[in-house]
Amino acid sequence: MKNIITTLIVCAFVFSGTYAQEKELPPKGGEPKNFSLPKKEVVSYDNGLTLVMVPYGSIPKATIRFNIKTGNIDENADQVWLADILTDLLEEGSTSRTSKQIADEMAAMGGNLNIGVGAHTTSISSSVLYEFGPDAIALMADVLRNPKWPVEELDRLKNDMKRNLSVQLSQPQNQAYQDFYGSLYPNHPYGRVYPSDAMVDSYTIESIKEFYDENFGAIRTTVYVVGNFDKDKVKEAVESSMGDWRKGKASDYNIAQPITSNTVKIIDRPGAPQSTIYYGLPVADPSSEDYIALDITNSILGGSFASRITSNIREDKGYTYSPFSSLDANYKSGVWYESADVTTEHTGASLSEIKKEIEKLQNEPPTQEELDGIINYQSGIYVLQNSTPNGIIGQMIFLDTHDLDESFLENKVKNMHAVTPEKIQEMTKKYIKPENMMLIVVGDKEKIEDQIQETIQVPIKQ
């Protein structure tokens, strides 16, 4: 049986080789197409509210998102995750509806209500059947404008938050991320990743209401409606439910001043079979003319499955299963870092290979073939991701958050394909400098300290 299988494999190989020689090569791919925002209508209201309507697609559903320009960035040093518990309370109902009534009404419209908070924005969103767009807007406006603030639910929500914190902070990836961002941004909300239990315990309905009153209002709010809907009825619904909301204060994001520091810190985890690495530094943000080229550089180094660092320490060396690099887009402040869970005995070797790949790209540009492959992949994914209502809304929010013109999106694919191998080398030299990088490692200190010291040759912070 084994011989028969071998013979079949050989025959198949010979046949496929002959066939490949006779068969013509596939035609070259078409020219890359830029992403274009669909035609939209923008309505501005006297109280500062903005409505953006984008007819799109053929599915009879409307995707609606109320986006408010406030989030964790507006918390002070004693309010970490206060915005998160505020959104948890919003889900508990309004002064006219219980949480169950809200869920039942949304289900009858073919959707469900989603409330979330991030670093820069808070959102209330849903996707409902075409004819229910105006009704969904009215319900979502009620949740946003008239929160019930049920004091009887606050202790439960705080206890849930503390349990989640305990689980998250037991994981080495989160421990490393917390120290990494805390070291980069010691005096900014970006660096305050997790609250303490005592901080969570201190939150009251009064402090939550105060944060809401300070940061929520019409001038910070944009209502996005994308998909299929009746424009006139949507306008009428927004006018009647949101037109008289208080204006509030305009958003004023706190611009961070990150610290560039060639420091090393080990968080001891005795007996750990792996070391969790965060290795990076501040770089350009989306408002920089270098950002798109830097984004491509990130993909070549570690930001894609075909990246150099991934091929090296995952595919070739087998030091790790899922390494990745990231280019984080904060407001007027970017961050690049490589992260990986590597075997304890190969901690130093992994860091050495990461540095080698960075230095190689500093000294020698990639081939045009390698660059074309990364750009084709990244530009194709970019267009595909933005071919849904949620994708379109997400891109419009990205522009608004980072104060960018629509040309950033519309010319992005063209600008990606204009990046040259020499530009990649320039970006690596300019931004990705190991001598300026901060290294946080969570692992067995006794086994990894000497490895790290030999590789990085920087005193380890105690």
GROMACS .gro file of C-alpha atoms in nm:
model
  462
    1MET     CA    1   0.000   0.000   0.000
    2LYS     CA    2   0.282   0.242   0.089
    3ASN     CA    3   0.454   0.175  -0.249
    4ILE     CA    4   0.130   0.235  -0.436
    5ILE     CA    5   0.080   0.570  -0.263
    6THR     CA    6   0.439   0.670  -0.339
    7THR     CA    7   0.395   0.581  -0.707
    8LEU     CA    8   0.074   0.782  -0.726
    9ILE     CA    9   0.243   1.084  -0.566
   10VAL     CA   10   0.534   1.065  -0.812
   11CYS     CA   11   0.296   1.035  -1.107
   12ALA     CA   12   0.091   1.327  -0.983
   13PHE     CA   13   0.405   1.535  -0.942
   14VAL     CA   14   0.529   1.456  -1.294
   15PHE     CA   15   0.186   1.523  -1.442
   16SER     CA   16   0.142   1.851  -1.256
   17GLY     CA   17   0.490   1.963  -1.362
   18THR     CA   18   0.419   1.884  -1.728
   19TYR     CA   19   0.082   2.055  -1.705
   20ALA     CA   20   0.234   2.362  -1.544
   21GLN     CA   21   0.486   2.390  -1.827
   22GLU     CA   22   0.214   2.374  -2.090
   23LYS     CA   23  -0.029   2.600  -1.910
   24GLU     CA   24   0.006   2.975  -1.954
   25LEU     CA   25   0.080   3.187  -1.648
   26PRO     CA   26  -0.222   3.364  -1.498
   27PRO     CA   27  -0.275   3.722  -1.616
   28LYS     CA   28  -0.132   4.007  -1.415
   29GLY     CA   29  -0.370   4.154  -1.156
   30GLY     CA   30  -0.560   4.470  -1.235
   31GLU     CA   31  -0.460   4.816  -1.133
   32PRO     CA   32  -0.526   4.892  -0.764
   33LYS     CA   33  -0.843   5.087  -0.697
   34ASN     CA   34  -0.869   5.356  -0.434
   35PHE     CA   35  -1.133   5.336  -0.164
   36SER     CA   36  -1.397   5.605  -0.208
   37LEU     CA   37  -1.641   5.711   0.060
   38PRO     CA   38  -1.994   5.676  -0.077
   39LYS     CA   39  -2.181   5.999  -0.136
   40LYS     CA   40  -2.311   6.131   0.193
   41GLU     CA   41  -2.537   6.403   0.326
   42VAL     CA   42  -2.436   6.597   0.636
   43VAL     CA   43  -2.686   6.789   0.847
   44SER     CA   44  -2.570   7.028   1.121
   45TYR     CA   45  -2.800   7.134   1.402
   46ASP     CA   46  -2.803   7.453   1.609
   47ASN     CA   47  -2.696   7.269   1.925
   48GLY     CA   48  -2.380   7.137   1.756
   49LEU     CA   49  -2.514   6.788   1.674
   50THR     CA   50  -2.416   6.640   1.337
   51LEU     CA   51  -2.609   6.386   1.130
   52VAL     CA   52  -2.426   6.195   0.855
   53MET     CA   53  -2.637   5.985   0.617
   54VAL     CA   54  -2.482   5.746   0.364
   55PRO     CA   55  -2.717   5.545   0.137
   56TYR     CA   56  -2.528   5.223   0.069
   57GLY     CA   57  -2.581   4.868  -0.053
   58SER     CA   58  -2.895   4.670  -0.131
   59ILE     CA   59  -2.964   4.492   0.199
   60PRO     CA   60  -3.281   4.643   0.354
   61LYS     CA   61  -3.115   4.739   0.682
   62ALA     CA   62  -2.992   5.063   0.836
   63THR     CA   63  -2.681   5.072   1.052
   64ILE     CA   64  -2.695   5.350   1.312
   65ARG     CA   65  -2.423   5.472   1.542
   66PHE     CA   66  -2.431   5.760   1.789
   67ASN     CA   67  -2.064   5.852   1.831
   68ILE     CA   68  -1.961   6.082   2.117
   69LYS     CA   69  -1.608   6.224   2.127
   70THR     CA   70  -1.527   6.125   2.482
   71GLY     CA   71  -1.380   5.816   2.640
   72ASN     CA   72  -1.095   5.703   2.861
   73ILE     CA   73  -0.884   5.994   2.737
   74ASP     CA   74  -1.103   6.230   2.942
   75GLU     CA   75  -1.052   6.042   3.270
   76ASN     CA   76  -0.819   6.186   3.531
   77ALA     CA   77  -0.569   5.986   3.737
   78ASP     CA   78  -0.839   5.881   3.988
   79GLN     CA   79  -1.100   5.786   3.726
   80VAL     CA   80  -0.953   5.494   3.532
   81TRP     CA   81  -1.238   5.302   3.367
   82LEU     CA   82  -1.497   5.545   3.503
   83ALA     CA   83  -1.615   5.585   3.143
   84ASP     CA   84  -1.649   5.207   3.120
   85ILE     CA   85  -1.873   5.179   3.423
   86LEU     CA   86  -2.074   5.474   3.292
   87THR     CA   87  -2.151   5.281   2.973
   88ASP     CA   88  -2.234   4.973   3.182
   89LEU     CA   89  -2.496   5.183   3.361
   90LEU     CA   90  -2.634   5.315   3.030
   91GLU     CA   91  -2.720   4.954   2.945
   92GLU     CA   92  -2.937   4.933   3.257
   93GLY     CA   93  -3.214   5.141   3.103
   94SER     CA   94  -3.349   5.493   3.068
   95THR     CA   95  -3.597   5.689   3.276
   96SER     CA   96  -3.877   5.561   3.050
   97ARG     CA   97  -3.759   5.207   2.962
   98THR     CA   98  -3.609   4.916   3.152
   99SER     CA   99  -3.317   4.726   3.004
  100LYS     CA  100  -3.554   4.440   2.917
  101GLN     CA  101  -3.795   4.675   2.739
  102ILE     CA  102  -3.506   4.820   2.539
  103ALA     CA  103  -3.387   4.472   2.441
  104ASP     CA  104  -3.738   4.363   2.342
  105GLU     CA  105  -3.801   4.677   2.134
  106MET     CA  106  -3.469   4.644   1.955
  107ALA     CA  107  -3.531   4.276   1.884
  108ALA     CA  108  -3.868   4.363   1.730
  109MET     CA  109  -3.681   4.596   1.491
  110GLY     CA  110  -3.443   4.317   1.389
  111GLY     CA  111  -3.146   4.441   1.592
  112ASN     CA  112  -2.989   4.477   1.933
  113LEU     CA  113  -2.833   4.767   2.120
  114ASN     CA  114  -2.456   4.786   2.160
  115ILE     CA  115  -2.288   5.038   2.391
  116GLY     CA  116  -1.912   5.066   2.414
  117VAL     CA  117  -1.628   5.296   2.510
  118GLY     CA  118  -1.271   5.332   2.383
  119ALA     CA  119  -0.980   5.563   2.435
  120HIS     CA  120  -1.130   5.845   2.228
  121THR     CA  121  -1.500   5.776   2.171
  122THR     CA  122  -1.816   5.632   2.323
  123SER     CA  123  -2.077   5.476   2.096
  124ILE     CA  124  -2.432   5.351   2.094
  125SER     CA  125  -2.506   5.144   1.785
  126SER     CA  126  -2.744   4.904   1.617
  127SER     CA  127  -2.841   4.764   1.279
  128VAL     CA  128  -3.215   4.737   1.218
  129LEU     CA  129  -3.457   4.662   0.936
  130TYR     CA  130  -3.506   4.945   0.688
  131GLU     CA  131  -3.846   5.063   0.808
  132PHE     CA  132  -3.743   5.082   1.175
  133GLY     CA  133  -3.454   5.328   1.134
  134PRO     CA  134  -3.643   5.628   1.279
  135ASP     CA  135  -3.779   5.423   1.571
  136ALA     CA  136  -3.432   5.293   1.653
  137ILE     CA  137  -3.293   5.648   1.649
  138ALA     CA  138  -3.559   5.762   1.894
  139LEU     CA  139  -3.488   5.470   2.128
  140MET     CA  140  -3.110   5.519   2.114
  141ALA     CA  141  -3.152   5.891   2.180
  142ASP     CA  142  -3.361   5.808   2.486
  143VAL     CA  143  -3.087   5.580   2.623
  144LEU     CA  144  -2.821   5.845   2.563
  145ARG     CA  145  -3.011   6.148   2.690
  146ASN     CA  146  -3.212   6.002   2.975
  147PRO     CA  147  -3.005   5.745   3.164
  148LYS     CA  148  -3.170   5.599   3.470
  149TRP     CA  149  -2.847   5.572   3.675
  150PRO     CA  150  -2.986   5.290   3.896
  151VAL     CA  151  -2.788   5.308   4.219
  152GLU     CA  152  -2.905   4.959   4.313
  153GLU     CA  153  -2.707   4.814   4.018
  154LEU     CA  154  -2.380   4.996   4.084
  155ASP     CA  155  -2.230   4.754   4.338
  156ARG     CA  156  -2.299   4.457   4.109
  157LEU     CA  157  -2.135   4.632   3.814
  158LYS     CA  158  -1.833   4.731   4.022
  159ASN     CA  159  -1.791   4.376   4.151
  160ASP     CA  160  -1.813   4.243   3.795
  161MET     CA  161  -1.548   4.493   3.689
  162LYS     CA  162  -1.315   4.389   3.973
  163ARG     CA  163  -1.353   4.021   3.884
  164ASN     CA  164  -1.268   4.097   3.522
  165LEU     CA  165  -0.970   4.300   3.636
  166SER     CA  166  -0.844   4.014   3.848
  167VAL     CA  167  -0.861   3.776   3.552
  168GLN     CA  168  -0.696   4.020   3.310
  169LEU     CA  169  -0.414   4.114   3.545
  170SER     CA  170  -0.330   3.747   3.602
  171GLN     CA  171  -0.233   3.718   3.235
  172PRO     CA  172   0.127   3.801   3.142
  173GLN     CA  173   0.026   3.972   2.817
  174ASN     CA  174  -0.184   4.224   3.007
  175GLN     CA  175   0.083   4.272   3.274
  176ALA     CA  176   0.341   4.353   3.005
  177TYR     CA  177   0.104   4.580   2.814
  178GLN     CA  178   0.017   4.772   3.131
  179ASP     CA  179   0.381   4.836   3.220
  180PHE     CA  180   0.478   4.913   2.861
  181TYR     CA  181   0.209   5.178   2.810
  182GLY     CA  182   0.248   5.304   3.165
  183SER     CA  183   0.618   5.364   3.101
  184LEU     CA  184   0.557   5.537   2.766
  185TYR     CA  185   0.279   5.761   2.900
  186PRO     CA  186   0.334   5.803   3.277
  187ASN     CA  187   0.136   6.128   3.297
  188HIS     CA  188  -0.145   6.065   3.049
  189PRO     CA  189  -0.464   5.855   3.033
  190TYR     CA  190  -0.300   5.636   2.764
  191GLY     CA  191  -0.064   5.510   3.032
  192ARG     CA  192  -0.337   5.436   3.286
  193VAL     CA  193  -0.442   5.100   3.148
  194TYR     CA  194  -0.610   4.941   3.452
  195PRO     CA  195  -0.765   5.080   3.771
  196SER     CA  196  -0.706   4.946   4.119
  197ASP     CA  197  -0.985   4.776   4.313
  198ALA     CA  198  -0.986   5.070   4.554
  199MET     CA  199  -1.036   5.309   4.266
  200VAL     CA  200  -1.332   5.109   4.135
  201ASP     CA  201  -1.480   5.097   4.486
  202SER     CA  202  -1.463   5.476   4.506
  203TYR     CA  203  -1.693   5.534   4.207
  204THR     CA  204  -2.036   5.667   4.296
  205ILE     CA  205  -2.345   5.760   4.100
  206GLU     CA  206  -2.255   6.122   4.167
  207SER     CA  207  -1.904   6.088   4.019
  208ILE     CA  208  -2.046   5.908   3.716
  209LYS     CA  209  -2.310   6.176   3.662
  210GLU     CA  210  -2.041   6.444   3.694
  211PHE     CA  211  -1.830   6.277   3.422
  212TYR     CA  212  -2.140   6.248   3.201
  213ASP     CA  213  -2.234   6.614   3.249
  214GLU     CA  214  -1.878   6.725   3.179
  215ASN     CA  215  -1.818   6.521   2.865
  216PHE     CA  216  -2.150   6.432   2.700
  217GLY     CA  217  -2.346   6.673   2.483
  218ALA     CA  218  -2.469   6.748   2.131
  219ILE     CA  219  -2.155   6.926   2.015
  220ARG     CA  220  -1.949   6.611   2.068
  221THR     CA  221  -2.206   6.382   1.908
  222THR     CA  222  -2.241   6.262   1.550
  223VAL     CA  223  -2.525   6.034   1.440
  224TYR     CA  224  -2.418   5.809   1.153
  225VAL     CA  225  -2.681   5.628   0.944
  226VAL     CA  226  -2.550   5.401   0.667
  227GLY     CA  227  -2.740   5.152   0.452
  228ASN     CA  228  -3.101   5.172   0.334
  229PHE     CA  229  -3.337   5.418   0.499
  230ASP     CA  230  -3.585   5.699   0.436
  231LYS     CA  231  -3.381   6.021   0.453
  232ASP     CA  232  -3.667   6.248   0.543
  233LYS     CA  233  -3.790   6.024   0.822
  234VAL     CA  234  -3.437   5.986   0.961
  235LYS     CA  235  -3.389   6.363   0.964
  236GLU     CA  236  -3.723   6.407   1.136
  237ALA     CA  237  -3.636   6.141   1.398
  238VAL     CA  238  -3.299   6.300   1.476
  239GLU     CA  239  -3.450   6.649   1.492
  240SER     CA  240  -3.731   6.546   1.727
  241SER     CA  241  -3.522   6.324   1.957
  242MET     CA  242  -3.187   6.507   1.962
  243GLY     CA  243  -3.243   6.860   1.830
  244ASP     CA  244  -3.308   7.011   2.172
  245TRP     CA  245  -3.033   6.826   2.364
  246ARG     CA  246  -2.795   7.049   2.556
  247LYS     CA  247  -2.492   7.161   2.359
  248GLY     CA  248  -2.230   7.072   2.618
  249LYS     CA  249  -1.857   7.138   2.589
  250ALA     CA  250  -1.656   7.086   2.271
  251SER     CA  251  -1.407   6.798   2.279
  252ASP     CA  252  -1.049   6.886   2.367
  253TYR     CA  253  -0.830   6.577   2.363
  254ASN     CA  254  -0.531   6.586   2.592
  255ILE     CA  255  -0.226   6.554   2.362
  256ALA     CA  256   0.022   6.309   2.510
  257GLN     CA  257   0.397   6.363   2.541
  258PRO     CA  258   0.536   6.007   2.537
  259ILE     CA  259   0.872   5.918   2.685
  260THR     CA  260   1.141   5.772   2.462
  261SER     CA  261   1.367   5.566   2.685
  262ASN     CA  262   1.609   5.279   2.627
  263THR     CA  263   1.513   5.096   2.945
  264VAL     CA  264   1.456   4.732   3.034
  265LYS     CA  265   1.223   4.597   3.301
  266ILE     CA  266   1.152   4.237   3.402
  267ILE     CA  267   0.829   4.144   3.579
  268ASP     CA  268   0.918   3.826   3.763
  269ARG     CA  269   0.700   3.521   3.706
  270PRO     CA  270   0.889   3.233   3.867
  271GLY     CA  271   0.859   2.901   3.683
  272ALA     CA  272   0.703   3.055   3.372
  273PRO     CA  273   0.762   2.837   3.064
  274GLN     CA  274   0.737   3.146   2.842
  275SER     CA  275   0.851   3.508   2.843
  276THR     CA  276   0.608   3.775   2.726
  277ILE     CA  277   0.788   4.054   2.540
  278TYR     CA  278   0.677   4.410   2.464
  279TYR     CA  279   0.950   4.598   2.279
  280GLY     CA  280   0.888   4.938   2.118
  281LEU     CA  281   0.885   5.316   2.120
  282PRO     CA  282   0.686   5.630   2.023
  283VAL     CA  283   0.654   5.696   1.649
  284ALA     CA  284   0.446   5.905   1.405
  285ASP     CA  285   0.066   5.924   1.430
  286PRO     CA  286  -0.196   5.934   1.150
  287SER     CA  287  -0.161   6.310   1.108
  288SER     CA  288   0.201   6.264   0.992
  289GLU     CA  289   0.290   6.248   0.623
  290ASP     CA  290   0.505   5.944   0.712
  291TYR     CA  291   0.218   5.743   0.858
  292ILE     CA  292   0.118   5.534   0.554
  293ALA     CA  293   0.478   5.443   0.470
  294LEU     CA  294   0.537   5.362   0.837
  295ASP     CA  295   0.228   5.140   0.836
  296ILE     CA  296   0.369   4.944   0.539
  297THR     CA  297   0.703   4.922   0.720
  298ASN     CA  298   0.526   4.774   1.020
  299SER     CA  299   0.363   4.510   0.798
  300ILE     CA  300   0.699   4.408   0.656
  301LEU     CA  301   0.864   4.387   0.998
  302GLY     CA  302   0.600   4.213   1.209
  303GLY     CA  303   0.249   4.333   1.130
  304SER     CA  304   0.147   4.058   0.887
  305PHE     CA  305   0.173   3.680   0.877
  306ALA     CA  306   0.431   3.707   0.597
  307SER     CA  307   0.640   3.956   0.795
  308ARG     CA  308   1.012   3.915   0.853
  309ILE     CA  309   1.006   3.883   1.232
  310THR     CA  310   0.722   3.631   1.215
  311SER     CA  311   0.903   3.424   0.951
  312ASN     CA  312   1.221   3.436   1.157
  313ILE     CA  313   1.122   3.359   1.516
  314ARG     CA  314   0.806   3.159   1.438
  315GLU     CA  315   0.859   2.972   1.111
  316ASP     CA  316   1.238   2.937   1.107
  317LYS     CA  317   1.345   2.926   1.473
  318GLY     CA  318   1.027   2.803   1.641
  319TYR     CA  319   1.074   3.032   1.941
  320THR     CA  320   0.711   3.148   1.946
  321TYR     CA  321   0.371   3.072   1.797
  322SER     CA  322   0.209   3.411   1.750
  323PRO     CA  323   0.446   3.710   1.737
  324PHE     CA  324   0.316   4.037   1.598
  325SER     CA  325   0.404   4.402   1.571
  326SER     CA  326   0.156   4.687   1.600
  327LEU     CA  327   0.136   5.051   1.496
  328ASP     CA  328  -0.105   5.205   1.747
  329ALA     CA  329  -0.279   5.523   1.635
  330ASN     CA  330  -0.327   5.746   1.937
  331TYR     CA  331  -0.428   6.111   1.903
  332LYS     CA  332  -0.120   6.302   1.777
  333SER     CA  333   0.098   6.024   1.920
  334GLY     CA  334   0.179   5.688   1.763
  335VAL     CA  335   0.344   5.380   1.913
  336TRP     CA  336   0.524   5.089   1.744
  337TYR     CA  337   0.597   4.768   1.931
  338GLU     CA  338   0.676   4.403   1.877
  339SER     CA  339   0.503   4.155   2.107
  340ALA     CA  340   0.561   3.783   2.146
  341ASP     CA  341   0.531   3.496   2.391
  342VAL     CA  342   0.862   3.312   2.350
  343THR     CA  343   1.002   3.003   2.518
  344THR     CA  344   1.195   3.093   2.833
  345GLU     CA  345   1.525   2.944   2.715
  346HIS     CA  346   1.508   3.144   2.391
  347THR     CA  347   1.418   3.484   2.538
  348GLY     CA  348   1.754   3.642   2.462
  349ALA     CA  349   1.779   3.475   2.123
  350SER     CA  350   1.433   3.602   2.026
  351LEU     CA  351   1.525   3.959   2.117
  352SER     CA  352   1.847   3.922   1.921
  353GLU     CA  353   1.659   3.809   1.609
  354ILE     CA  354   1.405   4.092   1.640
  355LYS     CA  355   1.690   4.344   1.656
  356LYS     CA  356   1.864   4.177   1.360
  357GLU     CA  357   1.552   4.209   1.143
  358ILE     CA  358   1.513   4.575   1.232
  359GLU     CA  359   1.880   4.650   1.164
  360LYS     CA  360   1.871   4.454   0.837
  361LEU     CA  361   1.583   4.671   0.714
  362GLN     CA  362   1.770   4.982   0.825
  363ASN     CA  363   2.074   4.879   0.622
  364GLU     CA  364   1.912   4.731   0.315
  365PRO     CA  365   1.576   4.811   0.149
  366PRO     CA  366   1.335   4.526   0.079
  367THR     CA  367   1.306   4.390  -0.272
  368GLN     CA  368   1.034   4.534  -0.490
  369GLU     CA  369   0.873   4.188  -0.502
  370GLU     CA  370   0.849   4.165  -0.123
  371LEU     CA  371   0.714   4.518  -0.098
  372ASP     CA  372   0.455   4.463  -0.373
  373GLY     CA  373   0.327   4.152  -0.197
  374ILE     CA  374   0.278   4.337   0.132
  375ILE     CA  375   0.116   4.640  -0.033
  376ASN     CA  376  -0.122   4.430  -0.243
  377TYR     CA  377  -0.229   4.237   0.065
  378GLN     CA  378  -0.270   4.542   0.285
  379SER     CA  379  -0.451   4.758   0.029
  380GLY     CA  380  -0.684   4.471  -0.062
  381ILE     CA  381  -0.773   4.407   0.302
  382TYR     CA  382  -0.825   4.781   0.353
  383VAL     CA  383  -1.081   4.806   0.072
  384LEU     CA  384  -1.260   4.486   0.177
  385GLN     CA  385  -1.286   4.596   0.540
  386ASN     CA  386  -1.453   4.918   0.432
  387SER     CA  387  -1.714   4.757   0.209
  388THR     CA  388  -1.971   4.725   0.490
  389PRO     CA  389  -2.181   4.990   0.667
  390ASN     CA  390  -1.988   4.939   0.990
  391GLY     CA  391  -1.660   4.966   0.802
  392ILE     CA  392  -1.766   5.293   0.640
  393ILE     CA  393  -1.876   5.437   0.975
  394GLY     CA  394  -1.551   5.325   1.134
  395GLN     CA  395  -1.346   5.508   0.873
  396MET     CA  396  -1.549   5.828   0.911
  397ILE     CA  397  -1.498   5.814   1.288
  398PHE     CA  398  -1.124   5.759   1.233
  399LEU     CA  399  -1.111   6.078   1.025
  400ASP     CA  400  -1.306   6.274   1.285
  401THR     CA  401  -1.101   6.142   1.579
  402HIS     CA  402  -0.767   6.227   1.420
  403ASP     CA  403  -0.875   6.554   1.251
  404LEU     CA  404  -0.805   6.416   0.904
  405ASP     CA  405  -0.941   6.518   0.565
  406GLU     CA  406  -1.134   6.268   0.352
  407SER     CA  407  -0.842   6.263   0.112
  408PHE     CA  408  -0.658   6.047   0.368
  409LEU     CA  409  -0.899   5.764   0.289
  410GLU     CA  410  -0.960   5.835  -0.076
  411ASN     CA  411  -0.589   5.846  -0.162
  412LYS     CA  412  -0.472   5.578   0.077
  413VAL     CA  413  -0.443   5.293  -0.174
  414LYS     CA  414  -0.266   5.518  -0.424
  415ASN     CA  415  -0.031   5.640  -0.152
  416MET     CA  416   0.037   5.282  -0.040
  417HIS     CA  417   0.143   5.185  -0.392
  418ALA     CA  418   0.365   5.493  -0.414
  419VAL     CA  419   0.582   5.367  -0.127
  420THR     CA  420   0.925   5.258  -0.251
  421PRO     CA  421   1.176   5.011  -0.103
  422GLU     CA  422   1.400   5.307  -0.024
  423LYS     CA  423   1.115   5.474   0.167
  424ILE     CA  424   1.075   5.160   0.381
  425GLN     CA  425   1.445   5.172   0.466
  426GLU     CA  426   1.416   5.543   0.547
  427MET     CA  427   1.117   5.487   0.780
  428THR     CA  428   1.298   5.210   0.964
  429LYS     CA  429   1.606   5.427   1.016
  430LYS     CA  430   1.396   5.727   1.119
  431TYR     CA  431   1.154   5.562   1.360
  432ILE     CA  432   1.230   5.198   1.448
  433LYS     CA  433   1.547   5.249   1.651
  434PRO     CA  434   1.644   4.970   1.894
  435GLU     CA  435   1.869   5.213   2.084
  436ASN     CA  436   1.554   5.410   2.180
  437MET     CA  437   1.325   5.117   2.258
  438MET     CA  438   1.162   5.028   2.585
  439LEU     CA  439   1.158   4.659   2.673
  440ILE     CA  440   0.913   4.498   2.917
  441VAL     CA  441   0.943   4.123   2.976
  442VAL     CA  442   0.719   3.909   3.197
  443GLY     CA  443   0.893   3.581   3.278
  444ASP     CA  444   1.116   3.381   3.508
  445LYS     CA  445   1.370   3.646   3.605
  446GLU     CA  446   1.628   3.398   3.731
  447LYS     CA  447   1.640   3.223   3.392
  448ILE     CA  448   1.608   3.521   3.157
  449GLU     CA  449   1.793   3.810   3.322
  450ASP     CA  450   2.138   3.716   3.191
  451GLN     CA  451   1.999   3.637   2.845
  452ILE     CA  452   1.838   3.980   2.821
  453GLN     CA  453   2.142   4.159   2.961
  454GLU     CA  454   2.372   3.999   2.702
  455THR     CA  455   2.136   4.086   2.416
  456ILE     CA  456   2.016   4.437   2.502
  457GLN     CA  457   2.322   4.553   2.700
  458VAL     CA  458   2.121   4.806   2.898
  459PRO     CA  459   2.096   4.803   3.279
  460ILE     CA  460   1.778   4.627   3.389
  461LYS     CA  461   1.544   4.849   3.587
  462GLN     CA  462   1.480   4.709   3.931
   0.00000   0.00000   0.00000
